Coordinates of C-alpha atoms and ligand atoms in Angstrom, one line a residue:
M9 CA 28.4 -1.0 4.1
K10 CA 26.2 2.0 4.0
I11 CA 22.6 1.6 5.2
E12 CA 21.3 3.3 2.0
E13 CA 22.8 0.6 -0.1
L14 CA 21.5 -2.4 1.7
T15 CA 19.1 -4.6 -0.1
I16 CA 17.6 -8.0 0.9
K17 CA 20.1 -9.9 -1.1
K18 CA 23.1 -7.9 0.1
I19 CA 22.1 -8.5 3.8
N20 CA 21.5 -12.2 3.1
T21 CA 25.0 -12.5 1.6
G22 CA 26.5 -10.5 4.4
L23 CA 24.9 -12.7 7.1
L24 CA 25.9 -15.9 5.4
K25 CA 29.5 -14.6 5.0
K26 CA 29.4 -13.5 8.6
E27 CA 30.4 -9.9 7.7
F28 CA 27.8 -8.8 10.2
S29 CA 25.2 -10.4 12.4
A30 CA 21.4 -10.0 12.3
V31 CA 21.5 -8.3 15.7
E32 CA 24.1 -5.8 14.3
I33 CA 21.9 -5.0 11.3
C34 CA 18.9 -4.7 13.6
K35 CA 20.7 -2.3 15.9
A36 CA 21.9 -0.2 12.9
Y37 CA 18.3 0.3 11.8
L38 CA 17.1 1.0 15.4
T39 CA 19.9 3.7 15.7
Q40 CA 18.8 5.1 12.3
I41 CA 15.2 5.3 13.5
K42 CA 16.3 7.1 16.7
K43 CA 18.3 9.6 14.6
R44 CA 16.0 10.3 11.7
D45 CA 12.5 9.4 12.8
K46 CA 12.4 12.5 15.0
E47 CA 12.0 14.5 11.8
I48 CA 10.2 12.0 9.5
S49 CA 7.7 10.6 12.1
A50 CA 7.1 7.4 10.1
F51 CA 6.7 5.1 13.2
L52 CA 3.8 5.0 15.6
T53 CA 5.4 2.1 17.6
V54 CA 9.0 1.0 17.6
S55 CA 9.2 -2.6 18.8
E56 CA 12.9 -2.7 19.8
E57 CA 12.6 -5.6 22.1
M58 CA 10.7 -7.8 19.7
A59 CA 13.1 -6.8 16.9
L60 CA 16.2 -7.7 18.8
S61 CA 14.8 -11.1 20.0
L62 CA 13.8 -12.0 16.4
A63 CA 17.3 -11.0 15.2
K64 CA 18.9 -13.0 17.9
K65 CA 17.0 -16.1 16.8
V66 CA 18.3 -15.7 13.3
D67 CA 21.9 -15.4 14.6
E68 CA 21.4 -18.6 16.5
Q69 CA 20.2 -20.4 13.4
I70 CA 23.2 -19.2 11.5
S71 CA 25.6 -20.2 14.3
E72 CA 23.9 -23.7 14.4
K73 CA 24.5 -23.9 10.6
K74 CA 20.8 -24.2 10.0
E75 CA 19.6 -23.0 6.6
I76 CA 18.1 -19.5 6.6
S77 CA 15.7 -18.0 4.1
M78 CA 16.5 -15.0 1.9
I79 CA 14.5 -12.7 4.2
S80 CA 15.9 -14.0 7.5
G81 CA 17.2 -11.1 9.6
I82 CA 15.8 -8.4 7.3
P83 CA 14.4 -5.5 9.2
A84 CA 10.9 -4.5 8.2
A85 CA 8.2 -2.0 9.2
I86 CA 4.5 -2.8 9.2
K87 CA 1.5 -0.5 8.5
D88 CA -0.5 0.0 11.6
N89 CA -3.6 -1.7 10.2
I90 CA -1.9 -5.1 10.1
L91 CA -2.0 -7.2 13.3
V92 CA 1.3 -8.1 15.0
E93 CA 0.6 -10.1 18.1
G94 CA 1.5 -8.2 21.3
L95 CA 2.0 -4.8 19.6
K96 CA -0.5 -2.0 19.6
C97 CA -2.6 -1.8 16.4
T98 CA -4.4 1.5 16.1
A99 CA -5.0 2.0 12.3
S100 CA -4.0 5.6 13.3
S101 CA -7.4 6.0 15.0
K102 CA -8.2 7.3 18.5
I103 CA -10.9 4.6 18.7
L104 CA -8.1 1.9 18.9
E105 CA -5.6 4.0 20.9
N106 CA -5.3 1.2 23.5
Y107 CA -5.9 -1.8 21.4
T108 CA -3.2 -4.6 21.3
A109 CA -3.3 -7.2 18.6
P110 CA -4.2 -10.6 20.0
Y111 CA -2.8 -12.6 17.1
D112 CA -0.6 -12.3 14.0
A113 CA -2.0 -11.5 10.6
T114 CA -1.2 -14.3 8.1
V115 CA 1.3 -12.1 6.3
I116 CA 3.1 -11.5 9.7
K117 CA 3.0 -15.2 10.5
K118 CA 4.7 -15.9 7.2
L119 CA 7.3 -13.2 7.6
K120 CA 8.1 -14.2 11.2
N121 CA 8.4 -17.9 10.2
Q122 CA 11.1 -16.8 7.7
G123 CA 13.0 -14.8 10.3
V124 CA 12.0 -11.2 9.3
V125 CA 12.8 -8.7 12.0
I126 CA 9.8 -6.5 12.8
L127 CA 11.0 -3.0 13.8
G128 CA 7.6 -1.5 14.4
K129 CA 4.3 -0.1 13.2
T130 CA 4.0 2.7 10.8
N131 CA 1.7 5.8 10.6
M132 CA -1.1 6.0 8.1
D133 CA -4.3 7.8 7.4
E134 CA -7.0 6.7 9.8
F135 CA -8.4 3.3 8.7
A136 CA -6.5 3.8 5.5
M137 CA -8.8 6.6 4.3
G138 CA -6.7 9.3 2.8
S139 CA -3.8 10.1 0.5
S140 CA -1.3 12.0 2.7
T141 CA -1.2 10.6 6.3
E142 CA -2.7 13.9 7.4
N143 CA -5.8 11.9 8.5
S144 CA -3.8 10.1 11.2
A145 CA -5.2 10.9 14.6
Y146 CA -1.6 11.1 16.0
F147 CA 0.7 13.1 13.7
T148 CA 1.5 13.7 10.0
T149 CA 4.5 11.8 8.5
K150 CA 6.9 13.9 6.5
N151 CA 8.3 13.1 3.1
P152 CA 12.0 12.3 3.5
H153 CA 12.8 14.2 0.3
D154 CA 11.2 17.4 1.6
L155 CA 10.0 17.6 5.2
K156 CA 7.5 20.2 4.3
R157 CA 5.6 17.8 2.1
V158 CA 3.4 14.8 2.6
P159 CA 4.7 11.3 2.0
G160 CA 1.4 10.3 0.3
G161 CA -1.0 7.9 1.8
S162 CA -2.5 6.0 3.2
S163 CA 0.6 3.9 3.7
G164 CA 2.7 7.1 4.1
G165 CA 4.6 5.9 7.2
S166 CA 5.7 2.7 5.4
A167 CA 6.8 4.6 2.3
A168 CA 8.7 7.2 4.3
A169 CA 10.3 4.5 6.4
V170 CA 11.7 2.8 3.3
A171 CA 12.8 6.1 1.7
G172 CA 14.4 7.3 5.0
N173 CA 16.3 4.0 5.3
L174 CA 14.5 3.3 8.6
C175 CA 13.8 -0.3 7.3
V176 CA 14.7 -2.5 4.3
F177 CA 11.1 -3.1 3.3
A178 CA 7.7 -2.3 4.6
L179 CA 4.2 -3.7 4.3
G180 CA 1.3 -1.4 3.3
S181 CA -2.3 -1.9 2.2
D182 CA -3.8 -0.6 -1.0
T183 CA -7.6 0.0 -1.5
G184 CA -7.4 2.7 -4.1
G185 CA -3.7 3.6 -4.4
S186 CA -2.4 3.5 -0.8
I187 CA 0.8 1.6 -1.6
R188 CA 1.5 3.0 -5.1
Q189 CA 0.8 6.7 -4.5
P190 CA 3.1 7.0 -1.4
A191 CA 5.7 4.9 -3.2
S192 CA 5.6 7.4 -6.0
F193 CA 5.8 10.4 -3.6
C194 CA 8.7 8.9 -1.7
G195 CA 10.7 7.5 -4.6
V196 CA 10.4 3.8 -3.7
V197 CA 8.9 0.8 -5.3
G198 CA 5.4 -0.4 -4.2
L199 CA 3.3 -3.3 -5.4
K200 CA -0.5 -3.7 -5.2
P201 CA -0.9 -7.4 -5.8
T202 CA -3.8 -9.0 -7.8
Y203 CA -6.9 -9.1 -5.6
G204 CA -6.7 -12.5 -3.7
A205 CA -3.0 -13.0 -4.2
V206 CA -2.2 -12.1 -0.6
S207 CA -4.3 -13.1 2.5
R208 CA -6.2 -10.3 4.2
Y209 CA -6.6 -12.2 7.4
G210 CA -5.4 -9.8 10.2
L211 CA -5.7 -6.7 8.0
M212 CA -8.2 -4.3 9.5
A213 CA -10.9 -4.1 6.8
F214 CA -11.6 -0.9 5.0
A215 CA -13.3 -1.9 1.7
S216 CA -13.0 -5.7 1.6
S217 CA -13.5 -6.1 -2.2
L218 CA -10.7 -3.7 -2.9
D219 CA -8.1 -4.1 0.0
Q220 CA -4.8 -5.9 -0.7
I221 CA -1.6 -6.0 1.4
G222 CA 1.6 -5.4 -0.5
P223 CA 5.3 -4.6 -0.2
L224 CA 7.2 -1.3 -0.4
A225 CA 11.0 -1.5 -0.9
K226 CA 13.9 0.3 -2.5
T227 CA 14.2 -2.1 -5.5
V228 CA 11.9 -4.1 -7.7
D229 CA 13.8 -7.2 -6.7
D230 CA 13.2 -6.6 -3.0
C231 CA 9.5 -6.1 -3.7
Q232 CA 9.4 -9.4 -5.6
I233 CA 11.1 -11.3 -2.9
V234 CA 8.7 -10.1 -0.2
F235 CA 5.7 -10.6 -2.5
E236 CA 6.7 -14.2 -3.1
E237 CA 7.0 -14.8 0.7
I238 CA 3.6 -13.3 1.6
S239 CA 1.4 -14.5 -1.3
G240 CA -0.6 -17.7 -1.6
K241 CA -3.9 -19.2 -0.5
D242 CA -4.8 -19.0 3.2
K243 CA -7.6 -20.9 4.7
M244 CA -8.4 -18.0 7.0
D245 CA -9.3 -15.7 4.0
S246 CA -11.7 -17.3 1.5
T247 CA -11.0 -14.7 -1.1
S248 CA -7.3 -15.6 -1.2
L249 CA -6.1 -17.8 -4.0
E250 CA -3.1 -20.0 -4.9
I251 CA -1.3 -18.0 -7.6
P252 CA -1.8 -19.8 -10.9
K253 CA 1.5 -20.3 -12.7
V254 CA 1.0 -17.8 -15.5
E255 CA 3.3 -18.2 -18.4
S256 CA 5.0 -14.9 -18.4
G257 CA 5.6 -15.3 -22.1
N258 CA 8.5 -14.3 -24.1
L259 CA 9.8 -11.2 -22.4
E260 CA 12.4 -10.3 -24.9
I261 CA 12.1 -6.5 -24.9
G262 CA 11.8 -6.6 -28.7
K263 CA 8.5 -8.6 -28.4
L264 CA 7.0 -6.6 -25.5
K265 CA 3.8 -4.8 -26.2
L266 CA 3.0 -1.9 -23.9
G267 CA -0.2 0.0 -23.9
V268 CA -0.6 3.7 -23.0
P269 CA -4.2 4.7 -22.2
K270 CA -5.1 8.0 -23.9
E271 CA -7.5 8.8 -21.0
Y272 CA -4.7 8.9 -18.5
F273 CA -3.1 12.0 -19.8
V274 CA -5.6 14.4 -18.5
K275 CA -6.1 18.1 -18.1
G276 CA -4.8 19.4 -14.8
M277 CA -1.9 17.0 -14.8
D278 CA 1.4 18.5 -13.8
A279 CA 3.3 19.1 -17.1
K280 CA 6.6 18.1 -15.6
V281 CA 5.2 14.8 -14.3
E282 CA 3.7 14.1 -17.7
K283 CA 7.1 14.8 -19.3
I284 CA 8.9 12.3 -17.0
I285 CA 6.3 9.6 -17.7
K286 CA 6.5 10.1 -21.4
E287 CA 10.3 9.9 -21.3
A288 CA 10.1 6.6 -19.4
I289 CA 7.7 5.2 -21.9
K290 CA 10.0 6.4 -24.7
K291 CA 12.9 4.5 -23.0
Y292 CA 11.0 1.3 -23.4
E293 CA 10.3 2.1 -27.0
E294 CA 14.0 2.9 -27.7
M295 CA 15.0 -0.4 -26.2
G296 CA 12.7 -2.1 -28.7
A297 CA 9.3 -2.5 -27.0
R298 CA 6.3 -1.7 -29.1
V299 CA 4.2 1.0 -27.5
E300 CA 0.7 1.5 -28.6
E301 CA -2.1 3.9 -27.6
I302 CA -5.0 2.1 -26.0
S303 CA -8.4 3.2 -24.7
L304 CA -10.0 2.6 -21.3
P305 CA -13.2 4.5 -22.1
N306 CA -14.8 4.0 -18.6
A307 CA -11.7 5.3 -16.7
E308 CA -13.4 8.6 -16.2
Y309 CA -16.0 7.0 -14.0
A310 CA -13.6 5.2 -11.8
L311 CA -13.3 7.9 -9.1
A312 CA -17.1 8.3 -8.7
C313 CA -17.5 4.5 -8.7
Y314 CA -14.8 4.1 -6.0
Y315 CA -16.3 6.8 -3.8
I316 CA -19.6 4.9 -3.7
I317 CA -18.3 1.4 -3.3
A318 CA -15.4 2.0 -0.9
P319 CA -17.5 4.1 1.6
A320 CA -20.4 1.6 1.4
E321 CA -18.1 -1.2 2.4
A322 CA -16.4 0.9 5.0
S323 CA -19.7 1.8 6.6
A324 CA -20.4 -1.9 7.0
N325 CA -16.9 -2.8 8.1
L326 CA -16.6 0.0 10.7
A327 CA -19.9 -0.9 12.4
R328 CA -17.9 -3.2 14.6
Y329 CA -16.3 -0.2 16.5
D330 CA -19.3 0.3 18.6
G331 CA -17.9 1.2 22.0
I332 CA -18.8 -2.2 23.4
K333 CA -16.7 -5.0 22.1
Y334 CA -13.3 -3.3 22.1
G335 CA -11.7 0.1 21.5
Y336 CA -12.6 3.5 22.9
S337 CA -15.8 3.6 24.9
V338 CA -17.6 6.4 26.7
A339 CA -18.9 3.7 29.0
D340 CA -15.4 3.6 30.6
E341 CA -15.7 7.2 31.6
N342 CA -19.4 7.4 32.4
E343 CA -21.0 4.4 34.2
N344 CA -24.5 5.9 33.7
A345 CA -24.3 6.3 29.9
N346 CA -27.2 4.5 28.2
L347 CA -26.7 2.1 25.3
L348 CA -27.5 4.7 22.5
D349 CA -25.1 7.2 24.1
V350 CA -22.4 4.5 24.2
Y351 CA -22.8 3.8 20.5
L352 CA -23.1 7.4 19.4
K353 CA -20.6 9.1 21.6
S354 CA -18.0 6.4 21.4
R355 CA -18.1 6.5 17.6
G356 CA -18.5 10.2 17.4
G357 CA -15.6 10.8 19.7
G358 CA -13.4 8.0 18.5
F359 CA -13.5 8.5 14.7
G360 CA -11.9 11.4 12.9
D361 CA -13.6 13.7 10.4
E362 CA -12.7 11.7 7.2
V363 CA -13.8 8.4 8.7
R364 CA -17.1 9.9 9.8
R365 CA -17.6 11.5 6.3
R366 CA -17.0 8.1 4.7
I367 CA -19.4 6.3 7.0
M368 CA -22.1 8.8 6.3
L369 CA -21.6 8.6 2.6
G370 CA -21.6 4.8 2.7
T371 CA -24.7 4.6 4.9
Y372 CA -26.5 7.0 2.6
T373 CA -25.7 5.1 -0.6
L374 CA -26.7 1.8 0.9
S375 CA -30.0 3.0 2.4
S376 CA -33.2 1.8 0.8
G377 CA -34.4 4.1 -1.9
Y378 CA -30.9 5.0 -2.8
Y379 CA -29.3 1.6 -3.1
D380 CA -30.2 1.0 -6.7
A381 CA -29.3 4.5 -7.9
Y382 CA -25.9 4.5 -6.2
Y383 CA -24.5 1.2 -5.0
L384 CA -26.0 -1.1 -7.6
R385 CA -25.2 1.3 -10.4
A386 CA -21.6 1.7 -9.2
Q387 CA -21.2 -2.1 -9.2
K388 CA -22.3 -2.1 -12.9
V389 CA -19.8 0.6 -13.8
R390 CA -17.2 -1.4 -11.9
T391 CA -17.8 -4.3 -14.4
L392 CA -17.5 -1.9 -17.3
I393 CA -14.1 -0.7 -16.0
K394 CA -13.0 -4.3 -15.5
N395 CA -14.1 -5.2 -19.1
D396 CA -12.1 -2.3 -20.5
F397 CA -8.9 -3.7 -19.0
E398 CA -9.7 -7.2 -20.1
K399 CA -10.1 -6.0 -23.6
A400 CA -6.8 -4.1 -23.4
F401 CA -4.9 -7.1 -22.2
K402 CA -5.9 -9.0 -25.3
S403 CA -3.5 -6.9 -27.3
V404 CA -0.8 -5.7 -24.7
D405 CA 1.5 -7.3 -22.1
A406 CA 1.2 -4.4 -19.7
I407 CA -0.1 -0.9 -19.4
L408 CA 2.0 2.1 -18.5
T409 CA 0.5 5.2 -16.8
P410 CA 1.5 7.9 -14.2
V411 CA 0.8 7.0 -10.6
S412 CA -0.3 10.4 -9.5
P413 CA -1.0 13.7 -11.4
T414 CA 1.4 15.6 -9.2
P415 CA 4.6 15.0 -7.1
A416 CA 4.2 15.1 -3.3
F417 CA 2.2 18.2 -2.3
K418 CA 2.7 20.4 0.7
I419 CA 1.4 19.5 4.1
G420 CA -1.9 21.3 4.6
E421 CA -2.3 22.1 0.9
K422 CA -5.4 19.8 0.4
T423 CA -6.8 19.3 3.8
K424 CA -9.5 21.9 3.4
D425 CA -11.1 20.3 0.4
P426 CA -11.6 16.5 0.4
L427 CA -12.5 16.5 -3.3
T428 CA -9.0 17.7 -4.4
M429 CA -7.5 15.1 -2.1
Y430 CA -9.7 12.4 -3.7
L431 CA -8.4 13.5 -7.1
S432 CA -4.9 12.5 -6.3
D433 CA -5.9 8.9 -6.7
I434 CA -7.4 9.3 -10.1
F435 CA -4.8 7.0 -11.8
T436 CA -4.7 4.2 -9.2
I437 CA -8.3 3.6 -8.2
S438 CA -9.5 1.8 -11.4
I439 CA -6.9 -0.9 -10.8
N440 CA -8.4 -1.8 -7.5
L441 CA -11.9 -1.8 -9.0
A442 CA -10.7 -4.3 -11.6
G443 CA -8.6 -6.3 -9.1
L444 CA -5.5 -6.1 -11.2
P445 CA -1.8 -6.0 -10.0
A446 CA 0.2 -2.8 -10.5
I447 CA 3.6 -1.6 -9.4
S448 CA 4.8 2.0 -8.9
L449 CA 8.5 2.6 -9.5
P450 CA 10.7 5.7 -9.6
A451 CA 10.8 7.2 -13.1
G452 CA 12.6 10.5 -12.3
K453 CA 12.3 13.7 -10.3
V454 CA 10.5 17.0 -10.7
D455 CA 12.3 19.8 -8.8
G456 CA 13.9 17.2 -6.5
L457 CA 10.7 15.3 -5.9
P458 CA 10.3 11.7 -7.0
V459 CA 7.7 10.7 -9.7
G460 CA 6.5 7.2 -10.1
L461 CA 5.6 5.2 -13.2
Q462 CA 2.7 2.7 -12.9
I463 CA 3.0 -0.6 -14.6
I464 CA -0.4 -2.5 -14.6
G465 CA -0.4 -6.2 -15.4
N466 CA -3.1 -8.8 -16.2
Y467 CA -4.4 -11.0 -13.4
F468 CA -1.6 -12.8 -11.5
E469 CA 1.1 -11.5 -13.8
E470 CA 3.1 -9.9 -11.0
E471 CA 6.2 -11.7 -12.4
K472 CA 5.8 -10.0 -15.7
I473 CA 5.4 -6.5 -14.2
F474 CA 8.5 -7.1 -12.1
K475 CA 10.5 -8.0 -15.2
I476 CA 9.2 -5.0 -17.0
G477 CA 10.0 -2.8 -14.0
K478 CA 13.5 -4.1 -13.7
I479 CA 14.2 -3.1 -17.3
L480 CA 13.5 0.6 -16.5
E481 CA 15.3 0.3 -13.1
K482 CA 18.5 -0.9 -14.9
N483 CA 18.3 1.9 -17.5
A484 CA 17.2 4.7 -15.2
Ligands
LIG502 N1 -6.8 7.6 -1.0 C1 -7.8 6.6 -1.2 C2 -8.9 6.8 -0.2 O1 -8.8 7.7 0.5 C3 -7.2 5.2 -1.2 C4 -6.9 4.8 0.1 C5 -6.3 3.4 0.1 O2 -5.9 2.8 -0.9 N2 -6.4 2.8 1.3 O3 -9.8 6.0 -0.1

């Protein structure tokens, strides 16, 4: 069987029928990484030894006729801001260059318990701040569809690893679009779960009220399988929740009501991308779904609101990298450095430009005198954005939008101007502010480059958006 065609279910069936062993599958992926990752550069760390020993355990269980789960023996890649015990975890930052994770994140514990084979850690924008992986302190990951282009970000390594068939699925994190935008750029499926659906314990915090871990895979079905394995309440994360059983309603396509927000077809959007999204929406309509125009009037404030709230939370979360507790420290090089020097020089030398920019923005908006005008006001706008969605979901089952206004851009194209980089998240950010689930799935191609459709669901209606996604996937 060709590696490009493997899915979780196909590997599971093959393992049970003894067509191949978990070690053989693992080796096939390790070989693929050796061959292709030289040009893609998706991985920061390849954990060959750990992967082979996890795969061996699965083979032992099979030979002892023990029951294995659907994801046993499935090779996966993990974004480098999620802790895997014993592996380096850098968040693509110099400040954590020599940091080794002392424990497993809850999602990793869950995956390991089910026999998932962890192949390694993937490249990202430093501390998940960015949309292209160009903010990695190590190297830029290339888009497997065109090596001159970015894979998106910040989970660009994870998306490129799936698209390049270097793993079956990957985990990413999404604070403002970091799973969905790279999924769209790399032509894979990516889910940002409902806030609280997946434990954040062991995820390096960027903006805690927005961050969620989610899967990237080749198919909606694979994404769903992984999501079901990693979700659920965790006592180590008080914001996590047991997923309430939401009646996914009658999902006959004839009764499906889909909303298309008029504010999402904006000036400056690539006309070819718009055409593909409109065609995908039309497909749903032709199959019998009712498509109606809706309005999210506060959507235009989402970007401004996010770039106040996310840096504010980041400035607080990143205060822990102080050159004392762990990570890079000038005190290691200079015994005579005084305390202030240790703080300032370790942080100044350890963090990259974008991270420093966000810390400064966040510190400014939180400082007394500015707090009310910026942070407090942004929180109020956040509520308005959330209310818009709540109103919309009274009349529609799901909302369809583009993921990104353009396909993957060229490496270097936006690095000079942070504002144009921020704009590439214009369609994904409001979903994090509202805490809703959304999936990005391939809708077509523009000049050979993939374009993703975003399906936004109501709280905890992941199952519904998976079903709606599968309809398009089947009819692509
Ligand atoms: N690109 C956005 C940012 O730079 C979102 C990042 C993310 O979702 N982690 O903040």
